[in-house]
Short mmCIF file of C-alpha atoms in Angstrom, two decimals:
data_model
loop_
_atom_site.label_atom_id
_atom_site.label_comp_id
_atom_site.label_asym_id
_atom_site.label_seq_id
_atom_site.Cartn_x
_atom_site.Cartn_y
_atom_site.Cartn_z
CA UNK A 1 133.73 28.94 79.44
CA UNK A 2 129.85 28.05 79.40
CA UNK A 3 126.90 30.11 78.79
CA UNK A 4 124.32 30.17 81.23
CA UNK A 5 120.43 30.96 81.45
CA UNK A 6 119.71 32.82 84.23
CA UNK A 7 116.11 34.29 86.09
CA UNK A 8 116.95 36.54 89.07
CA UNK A 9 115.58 39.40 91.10
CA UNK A 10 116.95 43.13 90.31
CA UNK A 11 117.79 45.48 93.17
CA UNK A 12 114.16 47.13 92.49
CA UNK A 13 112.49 43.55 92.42
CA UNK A 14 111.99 42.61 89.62
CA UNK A 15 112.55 39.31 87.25
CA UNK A 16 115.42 39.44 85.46
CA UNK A 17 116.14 37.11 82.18
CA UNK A 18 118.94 36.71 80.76
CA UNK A 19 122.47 34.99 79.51
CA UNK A 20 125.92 35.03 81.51
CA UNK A 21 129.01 33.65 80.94
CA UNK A 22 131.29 31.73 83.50
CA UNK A 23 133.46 29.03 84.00
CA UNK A 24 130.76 26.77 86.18
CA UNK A 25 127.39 26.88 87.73
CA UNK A 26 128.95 28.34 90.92
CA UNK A 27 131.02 31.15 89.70
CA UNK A 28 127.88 31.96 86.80
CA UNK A 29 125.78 32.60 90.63
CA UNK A 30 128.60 34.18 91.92
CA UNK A 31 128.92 36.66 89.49
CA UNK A 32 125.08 37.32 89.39
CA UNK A 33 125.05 38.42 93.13
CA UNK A 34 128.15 41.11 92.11
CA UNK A 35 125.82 41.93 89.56
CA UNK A 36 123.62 42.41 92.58
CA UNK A 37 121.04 40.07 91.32
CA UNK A 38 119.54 37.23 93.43
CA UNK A 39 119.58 33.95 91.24
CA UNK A 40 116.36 31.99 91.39
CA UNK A 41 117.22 29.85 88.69
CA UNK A 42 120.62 29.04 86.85
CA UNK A 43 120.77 26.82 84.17
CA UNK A 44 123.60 25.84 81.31
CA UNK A 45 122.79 26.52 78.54
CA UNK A 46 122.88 23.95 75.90
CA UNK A 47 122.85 25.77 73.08
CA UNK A 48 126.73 26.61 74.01
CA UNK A 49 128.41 23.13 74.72
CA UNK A 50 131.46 22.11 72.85
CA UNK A 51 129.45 19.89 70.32
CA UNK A 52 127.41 22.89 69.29
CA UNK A 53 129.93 25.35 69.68
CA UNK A 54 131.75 23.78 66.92
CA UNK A 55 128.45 23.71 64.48
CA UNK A 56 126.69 26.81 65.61
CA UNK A 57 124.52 28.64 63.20
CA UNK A 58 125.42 31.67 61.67
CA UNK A 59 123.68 34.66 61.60
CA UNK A 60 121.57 35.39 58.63
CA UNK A 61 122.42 38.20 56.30
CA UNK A 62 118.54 39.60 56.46
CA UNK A 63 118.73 39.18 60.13
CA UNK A 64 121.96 40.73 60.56
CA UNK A 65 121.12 43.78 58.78
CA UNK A 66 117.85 44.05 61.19
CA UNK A 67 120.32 43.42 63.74
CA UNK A 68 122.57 46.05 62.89
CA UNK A 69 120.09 48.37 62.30
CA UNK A 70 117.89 47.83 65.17
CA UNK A 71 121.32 48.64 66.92
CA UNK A 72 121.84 51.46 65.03
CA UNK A 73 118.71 52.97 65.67
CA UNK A 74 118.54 52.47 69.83
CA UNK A 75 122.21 53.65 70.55
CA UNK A 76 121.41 56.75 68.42
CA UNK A 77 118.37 57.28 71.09
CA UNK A 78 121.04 57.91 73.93
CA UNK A 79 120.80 53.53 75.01
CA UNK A 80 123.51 52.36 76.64
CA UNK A 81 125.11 49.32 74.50
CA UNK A 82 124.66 46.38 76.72
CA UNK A 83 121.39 47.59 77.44
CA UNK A 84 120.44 47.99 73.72
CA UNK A 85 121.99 44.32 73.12
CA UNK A 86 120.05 43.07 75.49
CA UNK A 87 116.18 44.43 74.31
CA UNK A 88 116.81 43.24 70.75
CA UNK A 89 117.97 39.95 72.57
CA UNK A 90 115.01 39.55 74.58
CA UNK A 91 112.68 40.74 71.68
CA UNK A 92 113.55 38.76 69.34
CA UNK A 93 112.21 35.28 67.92
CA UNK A 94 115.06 33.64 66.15
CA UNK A 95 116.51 31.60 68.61
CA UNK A 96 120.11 31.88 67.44
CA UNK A 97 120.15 35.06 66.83
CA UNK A 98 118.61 35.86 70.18
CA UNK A 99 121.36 33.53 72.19
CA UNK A 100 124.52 35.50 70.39
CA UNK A 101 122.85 38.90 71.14
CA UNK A 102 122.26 38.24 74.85
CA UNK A 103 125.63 36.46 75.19
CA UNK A 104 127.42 39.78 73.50
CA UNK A 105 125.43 41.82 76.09
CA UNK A 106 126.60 39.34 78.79
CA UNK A 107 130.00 40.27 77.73
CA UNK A 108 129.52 43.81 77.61
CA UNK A 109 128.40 43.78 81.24
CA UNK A 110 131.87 41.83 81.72
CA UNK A 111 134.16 44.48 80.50
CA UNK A 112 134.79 43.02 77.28
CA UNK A 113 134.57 45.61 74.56
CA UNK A 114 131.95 45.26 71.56
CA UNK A 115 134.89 44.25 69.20
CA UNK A 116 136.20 41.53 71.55
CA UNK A 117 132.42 39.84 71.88
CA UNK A 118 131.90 39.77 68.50
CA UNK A 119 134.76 38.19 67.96
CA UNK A 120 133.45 34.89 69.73
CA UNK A 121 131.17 34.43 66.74
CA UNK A 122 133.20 34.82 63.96
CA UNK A 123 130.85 32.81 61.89
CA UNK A 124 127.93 35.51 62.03
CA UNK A 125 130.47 38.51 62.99
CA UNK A 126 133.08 38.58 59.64
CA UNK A 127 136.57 40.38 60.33
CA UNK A 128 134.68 43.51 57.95
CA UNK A 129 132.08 43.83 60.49
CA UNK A 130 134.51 43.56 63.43
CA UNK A 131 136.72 46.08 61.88
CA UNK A 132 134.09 48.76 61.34
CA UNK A 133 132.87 48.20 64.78
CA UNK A 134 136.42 48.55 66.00
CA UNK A 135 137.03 51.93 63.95
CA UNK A 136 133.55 53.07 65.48
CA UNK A 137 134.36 52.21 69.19
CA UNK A 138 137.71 53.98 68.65
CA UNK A 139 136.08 57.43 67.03
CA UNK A 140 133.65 57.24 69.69
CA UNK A 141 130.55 56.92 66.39
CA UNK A 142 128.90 53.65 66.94
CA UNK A 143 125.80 54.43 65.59
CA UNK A 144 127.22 56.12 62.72
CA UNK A 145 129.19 52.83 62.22
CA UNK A 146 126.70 50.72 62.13
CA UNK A 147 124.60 53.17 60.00
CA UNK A 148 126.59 52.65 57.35
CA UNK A 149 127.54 49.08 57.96
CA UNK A 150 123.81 48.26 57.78
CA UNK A 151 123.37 50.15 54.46
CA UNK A 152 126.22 48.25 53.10
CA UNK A 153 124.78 44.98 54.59
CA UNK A 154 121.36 45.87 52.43
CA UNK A 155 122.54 46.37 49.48
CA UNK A 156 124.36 42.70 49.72
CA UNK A 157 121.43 41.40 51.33
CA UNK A 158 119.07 42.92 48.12
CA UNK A 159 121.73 41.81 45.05
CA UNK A 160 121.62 38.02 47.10
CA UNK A 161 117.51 37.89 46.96
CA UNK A 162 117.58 39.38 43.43
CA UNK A 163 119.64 36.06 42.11
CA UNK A 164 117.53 33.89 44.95
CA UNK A 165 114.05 34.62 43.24
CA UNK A 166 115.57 34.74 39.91
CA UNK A 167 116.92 31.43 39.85
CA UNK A 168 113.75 29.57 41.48
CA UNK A 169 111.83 29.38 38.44
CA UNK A 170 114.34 28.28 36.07
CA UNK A 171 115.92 26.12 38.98
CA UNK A 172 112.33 24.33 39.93
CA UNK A 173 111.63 23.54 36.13
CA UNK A 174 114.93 22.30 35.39
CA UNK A 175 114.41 19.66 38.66
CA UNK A 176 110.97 18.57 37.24
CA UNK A 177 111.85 18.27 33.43
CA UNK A 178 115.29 15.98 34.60
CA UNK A 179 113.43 14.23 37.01
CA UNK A 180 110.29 13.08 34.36
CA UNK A 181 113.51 12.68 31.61
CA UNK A 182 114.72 10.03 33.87
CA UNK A 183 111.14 8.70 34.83
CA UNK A 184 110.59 8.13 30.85
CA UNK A 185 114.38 6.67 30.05
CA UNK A 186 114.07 4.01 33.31
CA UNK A 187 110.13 2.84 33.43
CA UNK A 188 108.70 4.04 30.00
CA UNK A 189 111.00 3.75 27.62
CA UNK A 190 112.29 0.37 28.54
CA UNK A 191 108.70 -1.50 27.76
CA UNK A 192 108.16 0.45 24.74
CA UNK A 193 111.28 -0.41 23.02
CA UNK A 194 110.87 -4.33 24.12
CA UNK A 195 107.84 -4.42 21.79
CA UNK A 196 110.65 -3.93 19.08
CA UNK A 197 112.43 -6.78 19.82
CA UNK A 198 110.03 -8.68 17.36
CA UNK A 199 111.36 -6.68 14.19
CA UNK A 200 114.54 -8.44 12.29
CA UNK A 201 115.39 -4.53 11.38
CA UNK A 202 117.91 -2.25 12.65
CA UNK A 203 116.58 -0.06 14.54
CA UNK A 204 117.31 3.95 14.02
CA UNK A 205 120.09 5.48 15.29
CA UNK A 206 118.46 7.61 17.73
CA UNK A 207 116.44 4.67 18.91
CA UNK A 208 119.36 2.80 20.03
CA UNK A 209 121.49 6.01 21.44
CA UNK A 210 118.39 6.64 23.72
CA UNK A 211 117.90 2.91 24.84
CA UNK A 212 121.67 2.80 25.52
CA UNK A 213 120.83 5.84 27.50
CA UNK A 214 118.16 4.07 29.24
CA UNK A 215 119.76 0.97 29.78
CA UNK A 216 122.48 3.19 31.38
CA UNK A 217 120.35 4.62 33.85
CA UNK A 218 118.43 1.72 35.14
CA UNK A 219 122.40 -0.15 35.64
CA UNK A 220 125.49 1.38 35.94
CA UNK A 221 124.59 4.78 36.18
CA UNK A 222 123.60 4.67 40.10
CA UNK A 223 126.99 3.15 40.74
CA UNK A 224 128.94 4.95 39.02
CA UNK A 225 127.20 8.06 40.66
CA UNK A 226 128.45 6.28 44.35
CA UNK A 227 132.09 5.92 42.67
CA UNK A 228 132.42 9.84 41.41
CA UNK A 229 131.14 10.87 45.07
CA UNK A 230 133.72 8.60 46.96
CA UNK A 231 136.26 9.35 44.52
CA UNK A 232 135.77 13.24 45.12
CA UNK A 233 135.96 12.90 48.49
CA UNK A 234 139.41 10.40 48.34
CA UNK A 235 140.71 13.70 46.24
CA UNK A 236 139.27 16.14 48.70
CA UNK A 237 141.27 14.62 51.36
CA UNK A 238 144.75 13.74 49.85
CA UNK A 239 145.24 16.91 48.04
CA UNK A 240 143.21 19.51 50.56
CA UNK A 241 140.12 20.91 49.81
CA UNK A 242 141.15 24.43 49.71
CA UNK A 243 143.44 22.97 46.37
CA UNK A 244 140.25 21.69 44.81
CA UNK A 245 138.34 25.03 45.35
CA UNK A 246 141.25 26.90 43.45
CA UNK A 247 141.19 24.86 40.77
CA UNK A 248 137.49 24.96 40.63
CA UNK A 249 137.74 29.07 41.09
CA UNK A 250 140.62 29.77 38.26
CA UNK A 251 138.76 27.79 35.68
CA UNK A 252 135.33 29.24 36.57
CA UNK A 253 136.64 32.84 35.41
CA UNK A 254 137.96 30.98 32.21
CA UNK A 255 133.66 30.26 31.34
CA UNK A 256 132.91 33.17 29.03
CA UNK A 257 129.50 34.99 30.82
CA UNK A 258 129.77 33.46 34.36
CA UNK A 259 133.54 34.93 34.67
CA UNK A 260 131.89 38.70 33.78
CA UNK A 261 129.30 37.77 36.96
CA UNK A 262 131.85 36.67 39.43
CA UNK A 263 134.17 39.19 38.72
CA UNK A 264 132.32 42.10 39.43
CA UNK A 265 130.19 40.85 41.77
CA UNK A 266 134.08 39.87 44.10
CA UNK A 267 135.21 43.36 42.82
CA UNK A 268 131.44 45.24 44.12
CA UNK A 269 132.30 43.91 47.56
CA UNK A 270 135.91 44.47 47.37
CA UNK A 271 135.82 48.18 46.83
CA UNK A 272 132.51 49.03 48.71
CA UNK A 273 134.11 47.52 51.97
CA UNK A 274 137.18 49.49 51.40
CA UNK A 275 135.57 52.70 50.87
CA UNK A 276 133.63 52.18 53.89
CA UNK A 277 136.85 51.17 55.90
CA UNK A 278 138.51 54.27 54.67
CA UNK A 279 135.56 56.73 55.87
CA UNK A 280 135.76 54.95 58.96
CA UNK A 281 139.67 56.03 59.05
CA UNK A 282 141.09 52.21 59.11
CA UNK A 283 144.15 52.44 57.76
CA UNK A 284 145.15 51.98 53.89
CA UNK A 285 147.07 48.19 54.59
CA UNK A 286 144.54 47.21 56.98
CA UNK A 287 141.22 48.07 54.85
CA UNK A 288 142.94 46.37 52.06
CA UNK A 289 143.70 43.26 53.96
CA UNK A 290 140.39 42.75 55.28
CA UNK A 291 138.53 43.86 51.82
CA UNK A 292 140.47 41.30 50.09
CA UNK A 293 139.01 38.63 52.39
CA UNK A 294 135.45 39.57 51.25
CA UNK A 295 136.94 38.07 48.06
CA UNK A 296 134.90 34.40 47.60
CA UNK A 297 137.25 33.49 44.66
CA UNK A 298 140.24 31.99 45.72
CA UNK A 299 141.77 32.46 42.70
CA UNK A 300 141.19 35.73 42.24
CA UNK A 301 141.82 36.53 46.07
CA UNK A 302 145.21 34.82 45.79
CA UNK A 303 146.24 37.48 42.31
CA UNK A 304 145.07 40.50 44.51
CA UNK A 305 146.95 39.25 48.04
CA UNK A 306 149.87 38.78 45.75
CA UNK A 307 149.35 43.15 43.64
CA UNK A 308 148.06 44.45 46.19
CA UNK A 309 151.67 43.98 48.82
CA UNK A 310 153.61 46.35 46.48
CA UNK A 311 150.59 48.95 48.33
CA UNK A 312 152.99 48.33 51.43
CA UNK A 313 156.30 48.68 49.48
CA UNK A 314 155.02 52.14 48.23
CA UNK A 315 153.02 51.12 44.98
CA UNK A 316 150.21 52.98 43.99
CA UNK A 317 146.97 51.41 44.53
CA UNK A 318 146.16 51.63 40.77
CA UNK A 319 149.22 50.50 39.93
CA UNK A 320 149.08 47.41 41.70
CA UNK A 321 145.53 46.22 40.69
CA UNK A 322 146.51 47.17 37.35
CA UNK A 323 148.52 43.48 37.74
CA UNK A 324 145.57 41.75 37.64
CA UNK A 325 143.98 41.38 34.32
CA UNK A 326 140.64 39.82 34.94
CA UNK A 327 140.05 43.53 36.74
CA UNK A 328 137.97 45.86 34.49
CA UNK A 329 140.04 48.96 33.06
CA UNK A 330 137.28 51.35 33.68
CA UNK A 331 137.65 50.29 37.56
CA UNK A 332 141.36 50.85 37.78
CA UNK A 333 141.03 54.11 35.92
CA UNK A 334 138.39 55.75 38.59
CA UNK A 335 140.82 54.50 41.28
CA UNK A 336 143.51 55.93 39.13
CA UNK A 337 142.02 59.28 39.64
CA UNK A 338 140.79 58.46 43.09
CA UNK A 339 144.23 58.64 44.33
CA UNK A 340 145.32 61.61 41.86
CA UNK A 341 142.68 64.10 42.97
CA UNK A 342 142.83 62.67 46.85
CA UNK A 343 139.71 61.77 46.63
CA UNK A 344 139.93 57.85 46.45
CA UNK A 345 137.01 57.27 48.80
CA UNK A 346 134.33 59.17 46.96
CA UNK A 347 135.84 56.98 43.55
CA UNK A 348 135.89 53.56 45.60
CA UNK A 349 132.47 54.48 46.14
CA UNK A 350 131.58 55.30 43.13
CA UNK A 351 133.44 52.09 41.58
CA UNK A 352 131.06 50.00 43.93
CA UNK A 353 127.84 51.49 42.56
CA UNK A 354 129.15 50.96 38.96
CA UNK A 355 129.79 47.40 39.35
CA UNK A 356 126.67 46.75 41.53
CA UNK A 357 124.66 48.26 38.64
CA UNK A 358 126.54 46.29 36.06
CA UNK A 359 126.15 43.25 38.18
CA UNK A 360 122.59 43.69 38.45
CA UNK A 361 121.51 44.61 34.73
CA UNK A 362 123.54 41.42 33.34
CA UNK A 363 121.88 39.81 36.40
CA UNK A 364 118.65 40.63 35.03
CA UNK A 365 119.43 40.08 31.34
CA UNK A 366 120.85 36.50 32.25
CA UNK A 367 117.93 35.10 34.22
CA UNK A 368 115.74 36.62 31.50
CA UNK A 369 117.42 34.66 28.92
CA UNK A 370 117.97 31.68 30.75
CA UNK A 371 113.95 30.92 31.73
CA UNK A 372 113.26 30.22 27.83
CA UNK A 373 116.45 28.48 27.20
CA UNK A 374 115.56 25.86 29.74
CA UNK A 375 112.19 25.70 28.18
CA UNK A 376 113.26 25.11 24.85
CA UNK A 377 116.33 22.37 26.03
CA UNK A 378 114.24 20.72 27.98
CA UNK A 379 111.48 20.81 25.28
CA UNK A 380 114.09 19.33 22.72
CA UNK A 381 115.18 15.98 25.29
CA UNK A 382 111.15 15.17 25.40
CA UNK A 383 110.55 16.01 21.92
CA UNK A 384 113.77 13.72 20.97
CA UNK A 385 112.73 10.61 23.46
CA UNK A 386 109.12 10.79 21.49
CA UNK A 387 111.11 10.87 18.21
CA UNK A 388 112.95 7.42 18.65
CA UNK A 389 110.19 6.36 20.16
CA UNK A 390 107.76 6.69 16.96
CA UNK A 391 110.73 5.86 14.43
CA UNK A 392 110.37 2.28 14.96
CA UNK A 393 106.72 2.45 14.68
CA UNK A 394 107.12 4.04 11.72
CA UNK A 395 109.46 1.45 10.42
CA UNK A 396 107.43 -1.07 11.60
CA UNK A 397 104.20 0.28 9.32
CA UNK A 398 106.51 0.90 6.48
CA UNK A 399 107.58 -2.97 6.18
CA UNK A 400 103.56 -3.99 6.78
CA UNK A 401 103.15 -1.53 3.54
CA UNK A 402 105.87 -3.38 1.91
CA UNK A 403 104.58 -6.96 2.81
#
C-alpha cells in the first residue's frame, strides 16, 4: 500500500490537502469520491516507496513531545482525532514529521484505530507509546494519556539535552587538541627531529618514543586503521551484531563511574514507564514487558527478562529484581514497600524521580570534572611533544660546551 498526495474539492467547495492511503492511483481517487471529495490532483507520494520505507526517519524526541502535546492539548478542546491529526499535519514544517501525521489521520478516516496507525511507524511510535495510547483509547482518556505521556517524554527529552550541551565543550576541545597532536607528530615533528640526524649521540628516551610515534602515524597507522574497521565488520557479520553489542554492554557496567550512569539512567526509564503503564491500568506482565524494552543495555535487559518471569510464576516484584545485583538496594526497597502498602505506583514513581535526580547531579558533577581533565591531558601530550623536542637541543648545546 502507497501513500498518496492529494488536492480536492470538499462538499462546501473548498481545497482540500492532504495524504491517503491505497493500493494504486485508481482506488487512492476512488476512495476520495466516497470521501465525497472531487480529486483535482493525485499524486504518489515519494516519500513512501519501498526504498524509503525501509530508511524512513524517525521522529525526533523534541518533536514528538510537541507532537504529543499539541495532541494533547486540541482533543482536550472537544477536536475530533483525525481532525486534530490532520491541523498539526498541515501546520507543521518538518517534513517527516508532517507526512507520518497526515498519513495517521489518513488512517483514522479509514477505520483504523489510533493504536493500529501508529503502529506503521514503529521507528518514531515505540511499543511504550503505542501501549499508553492503547490503554487511553480503551478507558476512553486520550488526552489524559497523552498528558502524561508527553510529561514523561519531557523529562527524557530534558536529561538527553542536559548530557548534549554538556558534552560539546569537552567533546569540541578534545577533536581540536587530537587533531593539532597529530598535525605536530606527522608534519612538525618529523623535520625537527631530522636536524638531529647530524649528532653521533643517543638521543633521549622520550625523543625517540615520540618519533616512533610519529613515524607511526605518517605509515602504518592509516592502514592499520582500514584493517581494525574491516576486521570489525568481518566479526560483526560472522558472530551477529546483537553478540557484539552484549559483550560491549556487560563490560561497560564493569567501568567503575560510567556503570553508576548507565545503570540508573536504564533503571529511571524502566520504572517511570511502568508507573505510568500501571496508572493507565495496563496490566502488571504487560507493563513489565514493554518497560523492560525501554532497557538500552542488552546486558542488563537480558538479567531483568530473565528476574522479572518469576513476576508471572507468582514472585514478588521485589523479589525478583532483587536477582539482579547491578540494581541499587534503595530502589528495590521502595518497591519493596510499594507492593506491601499497595501502593506500588506512587513508589515506582517516586523511584523514577530518585534516580532521575541521582542521574542528573552525577551528570553534572561528571561533565564538571571532565572539562579540566581534558584541559590538563591534553595540556600534558603538547607540553611532552615540546619536551623531546628541546632535549636534543639541549644535548646538542651541552656537547658544544664540552667541545
Amino acid at each position: 500500500m502507497a501513500a498518496y498526495n492529494y488536492v480536492a474539492i470538499n462538499s462546501e467547495g473548498n481545497k482540500e490537502k492532504g495524504v491517503i492511503s491505497a493500493d494504486n492511483l485508481e482506488n487512492a481517487k476512488r476512495e476520495l469520491r466516497n470521501r465525497k471529495l472531487a480529486p483535482l490532483k493525485v499524486s504518489e507520494n515519494n516519500k513512501y516507496n519501498l526504498f524509503n520505507l525501509l530508511v524512513q526517519k524517525k521522529i525526533s524526541l523534541k518533536n514528538l513531545v510537541l507532537f504529543t502535546r499539541q495532541l494533547s492539548t486540541l482533543i482536550g478542546g472537544g477536536l475530533p482525532l483525525e481532525k486534530s491529526l490532520k491541523l498539526i499535519g498541515n501546520q507543521s514544517k518538518n517534513g517527516n514529521l508532517k507526512n507520518q501525521v497526515l498519513t495517521l489521520s489518513s488512517r483514522i478516516e479509514e477505520g483504523f484505530s489510533f493504536t493500529e496507525a501508529l503502529k506503521e511507524f514503529p521507528q518514531s511510535f515505540d511499543n511504550l507509546y503505542i501501549s499508553l495510547i492503547s490503554a487511553g483509547e480503551a478507558a476512553g482518556d486520550m488526552s489524559g494519556i497523552l498528558e502524561k505521556t508527553a510529561s514523561y517524554l519531557e523529562r527524557r527529552s530534558k536529561i538527553q539535552q542536559d548530557i548534549i550541551g554538556a558534552l560539546i565543550y569537552p567533546l569540541v576541545l578534545i577533536i581540536l587538541a587530537l587533531v593539532i597532536v597529530g598535525l605536530l607528530l606527522v608534519f612538525v615533528v618529523p623535520n625537527v627531529v631530522n636536524q638531529f640526524d647530524t649528532l653521533n649521540q643517543q638521543l633521549p628516551l622520550l625523543t625517540r618514543v615520540l618519533i616512533s610515534i610519529s613515524d607511526f602515524l605518517s605509515g602504518p597507522a592509516i592502514w592499520l586503521s582500514f584493517a581494525i574497521f574491516f576486521l570489525l565488520f568481518g566479526l560483526s557479520g560472522l558472530i551477529g551484531k546483537n553478540k557484539i553489542r552484549f559483550f560491549f554492554d556487560k563490560h561497560m557496567l564493569k567501568i567503575p563511574l560510567i556503570n553508576s550512569f548507565l545503570i540508573n539512567a536504564n533503571l529511571a526509564r524502566f520504572t517511570s514507564s511502568l508507573s505510568i503503564l500501571r496508572n493507565s491500568n495496563v496490566p502488571i506482565i504487560e507493563g513489565l514487558n514493554i518497560s523492560t524494552s525501554t532497557i538500552s543495555n542488552s546486558f542488563l535487559k537480558s538479567k531483568m527478562n530473565e528476574a522479572l518471569s518469576k513476576v508471572s510464576e507468582g514472585d514478588s516484584l521485589a523479589k525478583s529484581l532483587n536477582k539482579v545485583q547491578e540494581i541499587p538496594l534503595l530502589v528495590i526497597q521502595m518497591i519493596d514497600s510499594g507492593e506491601r502498602s499497595g501502593e506500588l505506583d506512587s513508589m515506582l514513581t517516586k523511584a523514577a524521580e530518585y534516580l532521575d535526580q541521582d542521574f542528573q547531579q552525577s551528570t553534572k558533577i561528571a561533565m564538571n570534572l571532565l572539562e579540566p581533565m581534558v584541559v590538563v591531558l591534553m595540556g600534558s601530550i603538547v607540553a611532552s611533544i615540546v619536551v623531546a623536542v628541546l632535549l636534543p637541543l639541549i644535548q646538542m648545546n651541552n656537547l658544544t660546551l664540552i667541545g
